[in-house]
mmCIF file of C-alpha atoms in Angstrom:
data_model
loop_
_atom_site.group_PDB
_atom_site.id
_atom_site.type_symbol
_atom_site.label_atom_id
_atom_site.label_comp_id
_atom_site.label_asym_id
_atom_site.label_seq_id
_atom_site.Cartn_x
_atom_site.Cartn_y
_atom_site.Cartn_z
ATOM 1 C CA MET A 49 3.029 -16.334 13.025
ATOM 2 C CA ILE A 50 0.420 -13.807 14.168
ATOM 3 C CA LYS A 51 -1.741 -12.463 11.347
ATOM 4 C CA LYS A 52 -3.810 -9.298 11.292
ATOM 5 C CA ALA A 53 -5.517 -7.401 8.475
ATOM 6 C CA THR A 54 -4.220 -3.943 7.649
ATOM 7 C CA ARG A 55 -7.837 -2.679 7.617
ATOM 8 C CA GLU A 56 -8.236 -3.789 11.261
ATOM 9 C CA ALA A 57 -5.172 -1.765 12.248
ATOM 10 C CA TYR A 58 -6.542 1.189 10.271
ATOM 11 C CA GLY A 59 -9.778 1.254 12.289
ATOM 12 C CA GLU A 60 -7.859 1.077 15.567
ATOM 13 C CA ALA A 61 -5.447 3.833 14.518
ATOM 14 C CA LEU A 62 -8.312 6.168 13.580
ATOM 15 C CA ALA A 63 -9.963 5.676 16.981
ATOM 16 C CA GLU A 64 -6.648 6.418 18.735
ATOM 17 C CA LEU A 65 -6.042 9.496 16.583
ATOM 18 C CA GLY A 66 -9.555 10.758 17.248
ATOM 19 C CA LYS A 67 -8.735 11.001 20.958
ATOM 20 C CA LEU A 68 -5.572 12.990 20.249
ATOM 21 C CA ASN A 69 -6.900 15.341 17.585
ATOM 22 C CA LYS A 70 -10.432 16.762 17.605
ATOM 23 C CA ASP A 71 -10.030 17.889 13.973
ATOM 24 C CA ILE A 72 -9.860 14.317 12.642
ATOM 25 C CA VAL A 73 -13.019 13.561 10.647
ATOM 26 C CA VAL A 74 -13.733 10.196 9.000
ATOM 27 C CA LEU A 75 -15.952 9.609 5.976
ATOM 28 C CA ASP A 76 -17.165 6.343 4.480
ATOM 29 C CA ALA A 77 -19.297 5.277 1.521
ATOM 30 C CA ASP A 78 -21.630 2.833 3.263
ATOM 31 C CA LEU A 79 -18.898 0.271 3.983
ATOM 32 C CA SER A 80 -17.744 1.218 7.486
ATOM 33 C CA GLY A 81 -18.121 -2.355 8.752
ATOM 34 C CA SER A 82 -15.760 -3.591 6.046
ATOM 35 C CA THR A 83 -13.292 -0.698 6.039
ATOM 36 C CA LYS A 84 -13.299 -0.696 9.869
ATOM 37 C CA THR A 85 -14.016 3.028 10.116
ATOM 38 C CA SER A 86 -16.898 1.723 12.278
ATOM 39 C CA VAL A 87 -14.351 1.549 15.139
ATOM 40 C CA PHE A 88 -13.928 5.337 14.916
ATOM 41 C CA LYS A 89 -17.681 5.826 14.459
ATOM 42 C CA LYS A 90 -18.396 4.011 17.730
ATOM 43 C CA GLU A 91 -16.085 6.397 19.624
ATOM 44 C CA PHE A 92 -16.875 9.620 17.734
ATOM 45 C CA PRO A 93 -20.267 9.350 15.984
ATOM 46 C CA GLU A 94 -20.438 13.131 15.501
ATOM 47 C CA ARG A 95 -17.165 13.061 13.509
ATOM 48 C CA HIS A 96 -18.054 10.131 11.259
ATOM 49 C CA ILE A 97 -20.118 10.703 8.120
ATOM 50 C CA ASN A 98 -21.606 7.974 5.936
ATOM 51 C CA VAL A 99 -22.156 9.630 2.547
ATOM 52 C CA GLY A 100 -23.860 6.526 1.168
ATOM 53 C CA ILE A 101 -22.903 4.670 -2.008
ATOM 54 C CA ALA A 102 -21.681 7.884 -3.628
ATOM 55 C CA GLU A 103 -17.910 7.852 -4.031
ATOM 56 C CA ALA A 104 -17.655 11.174 -5.887
ATOM 57 C CA ASP A 105 -19.599 12.774 -3.002
ATOM 58 C CA LEU A 106 -17.258 11.019 -0.546
ATOM 59 C CA ILE A 107 -14.264 12.851 -1.996
ATOM 60 C CA GLY A 108 -16.085 16.131 -2.627
ATOM 61 C CA THR A 109 -17.354 16.243 0.958
ATOM 62 C CA ALA A 110 -13.886 15.357 2.262
ATOM 63 C CA ALA A 111 -12.415 18.227 0.245
ATOM 64 C CA GLY A 112 -15.000 20.647 1.642
ATOM 65 C CA LEU A 113 -14.250 19.633 5.229
ATOM 66 C CA ALA A 114 -10.511 20.000 4.567
ATOM 67 C CA THR A 115 -11.052 23.630 3.489
ATOM 68 C CA CYS A 116 -12.514 24.185 6.977
ATOM 69 C CA GLY A 117 -9.326 23.018 8.700
ATOM 70 C CA LYS A 118 -10.245 19.378 9.239
ATOM 71 C CA THR A 119 -7.909 16.415 8.643
ATOM 72 C CA VAL A 120 -10.113 14.037 6.708
ATOM 73 C CA PHE A 121 -9.778 10.283 6.209
ATOM 74 C CA ALA A 122 -12.079 9.016 3.430
ATOM 75 C CA SER A 123 -12.593 5.293 2.962
ATOM 76 C CA THR A 124 -14.327 2.732 0.782
ATOM 77 C CA PHE A 125 -13.038 -0.176 -1.345
ATOM 78 C CA ALA A 126 -9.961 0.669 -3.434
ATOM 79 C CA VAL A 127 -11.590 -0.110 -6.778
ATOM 80 C CA PHE A 128 -14.358 2.432 -6.060
ATOM 81 C CA GLU A 129 -12.241 5.093 -4.385
ATOM 82 C CA ALA A 130 -9.279 5.186 -6.779
ATOM 83 C CA GLY A 131 -11.413 4.324 -9.806
ATOM 84 C CA ARG A 132 -14.911 5.746 -9.568
ATOM 85 C CA ALA A 133 -13.842 8.920 -7.740
ATOM 86 C CA TYR A 134 -10.637 9.516 -9.707
ATOM 87 C CA GLU A 135 -11.624 12.847 -11.192
ATOM 88 C CA GLN A 136 -12.707 14.186 -7.794
ATOM 89 C CA ILE A 137 -9.423 13.034 -6.224
ATOM 90 C CA ARG A 138 -7.485 14.753 -8.989
ATOM 91 C CA ASN A 139 -9.408 18.018 -9.196
ATOM 92 C CA THR A 140 -10.946 18.622 -5.767
ATOM 93 C CA VAL A 141 -8.217 17.151 -3.535
ATOM 94 C CA ALA A 142 -4.832 17.006 -5.290
ATOM 95 C CA TYR A 143 -5.069 20.094 -7.521
ATOM 96 C CA PRO A 144 -5.727 22.462 -4.549
ATOM 97 C CA LYS A 145 -3.406 20.326 -2.316
ATOM 98 C CA LEU A 146 -6.066 19.695 0.338
ATOM 99 C CA ASN A 147 -5.493 17.776 3.543
ATOM 100 C CA VAL A 148 -7.447 14.634 2.609
ATOM 101 C CA LYS A 149 -6.238 11.109 3.269
ATOM 102 C CA ILE A 150 -7.660 8.691 0.712
ATOM 103 C CA ALA A 151 -7.578 5.432 2.647
ATOM 104 C CA PRO A 152 -9.255 2.525 0.869
ATOM 105 C CA THR A 153 -9.281 -1.101 1.953
ATOM 106 C CA HIS A 154 -9.860 -4.295 -0.078
ATOM 107 C CA ALA A 155 -7.063 -3.556 -2.564
ATOM 108 C CA GLY A 156 -5.531 -6.304 -4.711
ATOM 109 C CA ILE A 157 -6.717 -9.789 -5.644
ATOM 110 C CA SER A 158 -6.604 -11.092 -2.061
ATOM 111 C CA VAL A 159 -10.093 -9.548 -1.706
ATOM 112 C CA GLY A 160 -11.006 -13.010 -3.000
ATOM 113 C CA GLU A 161 -14.585 -14.078 -3.639
ATOM 114 C CA ASP A 162 -15.817 -10.589 -4.623
ATOM 115 C CA GLY A 163 -14.183 -11.236 -7.986
ATOM 116 C CA GLY A 164 -12.363 -9.222 -10.642
ATOM 117 C CA SER A 165 -14.814 -6.315 -10.610
ATOM 118 C CA HIS A 166 -13.890 -5.582 -6.979
ATOM 119 C CA GLN A 167 -10.168 -6.386 -7.085
ATOM 120 C CA SER A 168 -8.176 -3.207 -7.579
ATOM 121 C CA ILE A 169 -4.910 -3.945 -9.379
ATOM 122 C CA GLU A 170 -4.526 -0.481 -10.958
ATOM 123 C CA ASP A 171 -4.841 1.897 -8.007
ATOM 124 C CA ILE A 172 -1.136 2.473 -7.315
ATOM 125 C CA ALA A 173 -0.639 3.444 -10.962
ATOM 126 C CA LEU A 174 -3.628 5.801 -10.871
ATOM 127 C CA MET A 175 -2.499 7.531 -7.681
ATOM 128 C CA ARG A 176 1.221 7.665 -8.572
ATOM 129 C CA VAL A 177 0.556 9.788 -11.645
ATOM 130 C CA ILE A 178 -1.351 12.505 -9.748
ATOM 131 C CA PRO A 179 0.966 15.465 -9.037
ATOM 132 C CA GLY A 180 1.858 15.798 -5.359
ATOM 133 C CA MET A 181 0.089 12.625 -4.220
ATOM 134 C CA ILE A 182 1.878 10.585 -1.525
ATOM 135 C CA VAL A 183 1.317 6.844 -2.105
ATOM 136 C CA LEU A 184 1.695 4.429 0.824
ATOM 137 C CA SER A 185 1.330 0.641 0.939
ATOM 138 C CA PRO A 186 1.777 -1.034 4.354
ATOM 139 C CA ALA A 187 3.336 -4.480 4.781
ATOM 140 C CA ASP A 188 1.530 -5.315 8.025
ATOM 141 C CA ALA A 189 -0.755 -4.046 10.780
ATOM 142 C CA VAL A 190 2.012 -2.267 12.703
ATOM 143 C CA GLU A 191 3.196 -0.369 9.645
ATOM 144 C CA THR A 192 -0.417 0.539 8.839
ATOM 145 C CA LYS A 193 -0.865 2.289 12.188
ATOM 146 C CA LYS A 194 2.429 4.132 11.783
ATOM 147 C CA MET A 195 1.387 5.231 8.289
ATOM 148 C CA VAL A 196 -1.984 6.506 9.485
ATOM 149 C CA TYR A 197 -0.257 8.622 12.136
ATOM 150 C CA ALA A 198 2.315 9.898 9.609
ATOM 151 C CA ALA A 199 -0.449 10.718 7.108
ATOM 152 C CA ALA A 200 -2.351 12.671 9.767
ATOM 153 C CA GLU A 201 0.741 14.770 10.486
ATOM 154 C CA TYR A 202 1.486 15.382 6.808
ATOM 155 C CA ASP A 203 -0.272 18.420 5.355
ATOM 156 C CA GLY A 204 -1.623 17.394 1.966
ATOM 157 C CA PRO A 205 -3.127 14.503 -0.005
ATOM 158 C CA VAL A 206 -2.086 10.950 0.881
ATOM 159 C CA TYR A 207 -3.201 7.589 -0.525
ATOM 160 C CA ILE A 208 -2.973 4.593 1.856
ATOM 161 C CA ARG A 209 -3.620 1.194 0.239
ATOM 162 C CA MET A 210 -4.948 -1.510 2.567
ATOM 163 C CA GLY A 211 -6.180 -5.084 2.189
ATOM 164 C CA ARG A 212 -8.938 -7.359 3.357
ATOM 165 C CA SER A 213 -7.068 -10.486 4.480
ATOM 166 C CA GLY A 214 -4.978 -11.113 7.553
ATOM 167 C CA VAL A 215 -1.251 -10.752 6.852
ATOM 168 C CA PRO A 216 1.746 -11.749 9.027
ATOM 169 C CA VAL A 217 2.801 -9.162 11.607
ATOM 170 C CA LEU A 218 6.425 -8.374 10.712
ATOM 171 C CA PHE A 219 7.270 -5.363 12.872
ATOM 172 C CA ASP A 220 7.139 -4.528 16.557
ATOM 173 C CA GLU A 221 5.975 -1.260 18.089
ATOM 174 C CA ASN A 222 9.501 0.209 17.923
ATOM 175 C CA TYR A 223 9.379 0.229 14.120
ATOM 176 C CA ASP A 224 10.008 3.749 12.839
ATOM 177 C CA PHE A 225 8.059 4.576 9.680
ATOM 178 C CA GLN A 226 8.812 7.767 7.780
ATOM 179 C CA ILE A 227 7.172 8.873 4.544
ATOM 180 C CA GLY A 228 9.669 8.477 1.688
ATOM 181 C CA VAL A 229 11.992 6.061 3.506
ATOM 182 C CA ALA A 230 12.210 2.383 2.462
ATOM 183 C CA ASN A 231 13.072 -0.148 5.147
ATOM 184 C CA THR A 232 15.852 -2.696 4.526
ATOM 185 C CA MET A 233 14.593 -5.724 6.441
ATOM 186 C CA LYS A 234 17.353 -8.137 5.485
ATOM 187 C CA GLU A 235 20.852 -7.515 4.154
ATOM 188 C CA GLY A 236 22.176 -9.478 1.182
ATOM 189 C CA ASN A 237 24.694 -9.081 -1.614
ATOM 190 C CA ASP A 238 23.582 -11.393 -4.457
ATOM 191 C CA VAL A 239 20.148 -10.033 -5.344
ATOM 192 C CA THR A 240 17.575 -7.561 -3.968
ATOM 193 C CA ILE A 241 13.832 -8.095 -3.585
ATOM 194 C CA ALA A 242 12.024 -4.752 -3.329
ATOM 195 C CA ALA A 243 8.528 -5.601 -2.121
ATOM 196 C CA THR A 244 5.422 -3.800 -0.942
ATOM 197 C CA GLY A 245 2.224 -4.765 0.868
ATOM 198 C CA LEU A 246 1.581 -8.450 1.555
ATOM 199 C CA MET A 247 4.463 -9.398 -0.775
ATOM 200 C CA VAL A 248 6.985 -8.282 1.865
ATOM 201 C CA ALA A 249 6.243 -11.402 3.935
ATOM 202 C CA GLU A 250 6.671 -13.555 0.800
ATOM 203 C CA ALA A 251 9.981 -11.838 0.045
ATOM 204 C CA LEU A 252 11.265 -12.653 3.529
ATOM 205 C CA LYS A 253 10.207 -16.303 3.085
ATOM 206 C CA ALA A 254 12.002 -16.481 -0.252
ATOM 207 C CA ALA A 255 15.150 -14.940 1.227
ATOM 208 C CA GLU A 256 15.199 -17.477 4.063
ATOM 209 C CA ALA A 257 14.770 -20.412 1.669
ATOM 210 C CA LEU A 258 17.518 -19.167 -0.677
ATOM 211 C CA LYS A 259 19.888 -18.625 2.243
ATOM 212 C CA GLU A 260 19.871 -22.422 2.706
ATOM 213 C CA GLU A 261 21.198 -22.690 -0.861
ATOM 214 C CA GLY A 262 23.926 -20.122 -0.316
ATOM 215 C CA ILE A 263 22.140 -17.274 -2.136
ATOM 216 C CA SER A 264 22.229 -13.960 -0.251
ATOM 217 C CA VAL A 265 19.056 -11.898 -0.730
ATOM 218 C CA ARG A 266 18.510 -8.334 0.402
ATOM 219 C CA VAL A 267 14.860 -7.559 1.226
ATOM 220 C CA ILE A 268 13.584 -3.989 1.062
ATOM 221 C CA ASN A 269 10.099 -3.061 2.239
ATOM 222 C CA VAL A 270 8.999 -0.177 0.025
ATOM 223 C CA GLY A 271 6.190 1.211 2.169
ATOM 224 C CA THR A 272 6.243 4.530 0.312
ATOM 225 C CA ILE A 273 5.763 4.022 -3.424
ATOM 226 C CA LYS A 274 5.818 7.775 -3.991
ATOM 227 C CA PRO A 275 8.070 9.579 -3.275
ATOM 228 C CA LEU A 276 10.339 6.597 -3.954
ATOM 229 C CA ASP A 277 13.388 6.207 -1.704
ATOM 230 C CA GLY A 278 15.914 6.523 -4.531
ATOM 231 C CA GLU A 279 18.898 6.425 -2.209
ATOM 232 C CA THR A 280 18.041 2.956 -0.837
ATOM 233 C CA ILE A 281 17.124 1.586 -4.284
ATOM 234 C CA LEU A 282 20.306 2.962 -5.885
ATOM 235 C CA LYS A 283 22.436 1.459 -3.103
ATOM 236 C CA ALA A 284 20.801 -1.946 -3.712
ATOM 237 C CA ALA A 285 21.348 -1.645 -7.482
ATOM 238 C CA LYS A 286 25.052 -0.946 -6.948
ATOM 239 C CA GLU A 287 25.601 -3.616 -4.296
ATOM 240 C CA THR A 288 23.590 -6.562 -5.720
ATOM 241 C CA LYS A 289 23.432 -8.161 -9.186
ATOM 242 C CA PHE A 290 19.817 -7.255 -10.021
ATOM 243 C CA ILE A 291 16.490 -6.299 -8.441
ATOM 244 C CA VAL A 292 13.232 -8.252 -8.251
ATOM 245 C CA THR A 293 10.121 -6.211 -7.476
ATOM 246 C CA ALA A 294 7.103 -7.821 -5.790
ATOM 247 C CA GLU A 295 3.618 -6.337 -5.549
ATOM 248 C CA GLU A 296 -0.059 -7.359 -5.405
ATOM 249 C CA HIS A 297 -0.758 -4.977 -8.278
ATOM 250 C CA SER A 298 -0.338 -4.784 -12.024
ATOM 251 C CA VAL A 299 3.301 -4.721 -13.154
ATOM 252 C CA ILE A 300 2.205 -1.769 -15.310
ATOM 253 C CA GLY A 301 2.487 1.468 -13.350
ATOM 254 C CA GLY A 302 3.128 0.047 -9.897
ATOM 255 C CA LEU A 303 6.218 -0.459 -7.734
ATOM 256 C CA GLY A 304 8.117 -2.296 -10.469
ATOM 257 C CA SER A 305 7.483 0.549 -12.877
ATOM 258 C CA ALA A 306 8.520 3.175 -10.326
ATOM 259 C CA ILE A 307 11.836 1.422 -9.632
ATOM 260 C CA SER A 308 12.492 0.729 -13.328
ATOM 261 C CA GLU A 309 11.815 4.360 -14.253
ATOM 262 C CA PHE A 310 14.153 5.609 -11.548
ATOM 263 C CA LEU A 311 17.044 3.224 -12.253
ATOM 264 C CA SER A 312 16.875 3.643 -16.041
ATOM 265 C CA GLU A 313 17.880 7.277 -15.571
ATOM 266 C CA VAL A 314 20.453 7.026 -12.782
ATOM 267 C CA TYR A 315 21.977 3.521 -12.852
ATOM 268 C CA PRO A 316 20.581 1.106 -15.495
ATOM 269 C CA THR A 317 20.005 -2.216 -13.736
ATOM 270 C CA LYS A 318 18.140 -5.421 -14.555
ATOM 271 C CA VAL A 319 14.702 -5.328 -12.868
ATOM 272 C CA LYS A 320 12.448 -8.412 -12.916
ATOM 273 C CA LYS A 321 8.840 -7.788 -11.903
ATOM 274 C CA VAL A 322 6.647 -10.176 -9.922
ATOM 275 C CA GLY A 323 3.058 -8.939 -9.983
ATOM 276 C CA ILE A 324 -0.063 -9.212 -12.110
ATOM 277 C CA TYR A 325 0.626 -9.318 -15.839
ATOM 278 C CA ASP A 326 -2.125 -7.418 -17.662
ATOM 279 C CA LYS A 327 -4.993 -9.529 -16.355
ATOM 280 C CA PHE A 328 -8.074 -8.928 -14.251
ATOM 281 C CA GLY A 329 -8.640 -10.887 -11.046
ATOM 282 C CA GLN A 330 -11.373 -13.492 -10.661
ATOM 283 C CA SER A 331 -13.414 -15.134 -7.936
ATOM 284 C CA GLY A 332 -11.783 -17.524 -5.471
ATOM 285 C CA THR A 333 -10.349 -17.415 -1.985
ATOM 286 C CA GLY A 334 -7.585 -14.888 -1.429
ATOM 287 C CA ALA A 335 -5.055 -17.693 -0.874
ATOM 288 C CA GLU A 336 -6.093 -19.487 -4.080
ATOM 289 C CA LEU A 337 -5.771 -16.312 -6.128
ATOM 290 C CA LEU A 338 -2.351 -15.394 -4.753
ATOM 291 C CA GLU A 339 -1.226 -18.899 -5.763
ATOM 292 C CA LYS A 340 -2.869 -18.731 -9.198
ATOM 293 C CA TYR A 341 -1.361 -15.343 -10.030
ATOM 294 C CA GLU A 342 2.021 -16.490 -8.663
ATOM 295 C CA LEU A 343 2.296 -13.870 -5.932
ATOM 296 C CA THR A 344 4.298 -16.251 -3.775
ATOM 297 C CA ALA A 345 7.714 -16.876 -2.254
ATOM 298 C CA GLY A 346 8.032 -19.804 -4.679
ATOM 299 C CA LYS A 347 7.699 -17.517 -7.690
ATOM 300 C CA LEU A 348 10.271 -15.097 -6.253
ATOM 301 C CA ILE A 349 12.691 -18.008 -5.735
ATOM 302 C CA SER A 350 12.281 -19.245 -9.309
ATOM 303 C CA VAL A 351 12.740 -15.746 -10.789
ATOM 304 C CA ILE A 352 15.924 -15.236 -8.763
ATOM 305 C CA LYS A 353 17.382 -18.611 -9.733
ATOM 306 C CA GLU A 354 16.569 -18.093 -13.430
ATOM 307 C CA ASN A 355 18.338 -14.748 -13.489
ATOM 308 C CA LEU A 356 21.377 -15.335 -11.289
#
C-alpha cells in the first residue's frame, strides 16, 4: 500500500492554493522544513513569513494579517501551536472569529524519537473546547489536501491536525470531503469503529480481519471532530450493538469524548475508547510507540471481541 505523510500533502496543497488565491499567506515558527510549508515558501517567498521560535507571535501575526483580509495558514509542531500559543489562539483568533487556519504537524505519539515532550496527545481536547473552532483530523494525504482547500474556503478559525509519519493512502482524488460530514468507509451491522487520523487505516484492517470470523464491522472516518456529524453517529448507534472509538490522542477530551458526550444525551450507547489512557508519550520509533500504546488493529479486534 502506498504511504504518504499528511504533512507532505499539506505543503503541496498550500503551494497549489497559493496559485489560485493571492490572499493566501503562510506563517511558520522556524520549522518550515519539517511542517513542509517550505514548499509554499519556494513558490511564494513574499507570502511566507518565518516568525522564528516564537509561537505566540506566530498566532498574533496571523491574526493581524487576517484583519487585513488575508487567509492565513500558521504552522509549527502541534505541541507548541496548540499548547504554547493557546491563549493567543483563544483570544486573538477565536474570540474575534478571524480567518486563521491553525495547521500544525507532528501531532500524536507517532512523532517518535522526539519523545513525550514533543508528542501532542491533548491538542484535540484543547481546540474542541474553544467556542467556534472547527477541528479537523485527516486520515490520509488525499483527505489532508481536501481539508486544506475546505479550510481556505471557510471563513473563520480552523484547526487541522497533521502527523509526521507516512500513512496509507485510503482515498482517491474523487473523494468528497465536507466540513462536518463523517465518511462511512465500510458498512456493517454488528459493531461500529469510529476512527480519526492514522487510526482509520487500523480500523479498516480490523474490520477486514473480523469479517473472516463472521463479525460485521462498520467503519466511520470522523475527519471533522467538531462539529461532530451527529446524524452519522446516531445512525451507527441505532444500527449496531456498540461503538468503538479510535484515535492517536488521549481518550480524555478527544474523539471518544465527543461521541460519548453526544450519545449520552440523544441515544445512550456503549462506547469503548481506544486511545492513550492518561499517559505521556516517550522516545522510540513511531511504529514501536503505536504498538506499545496499543493503537493497532489488534487492539481494536480484542476490544470488539470482548464486548460483543
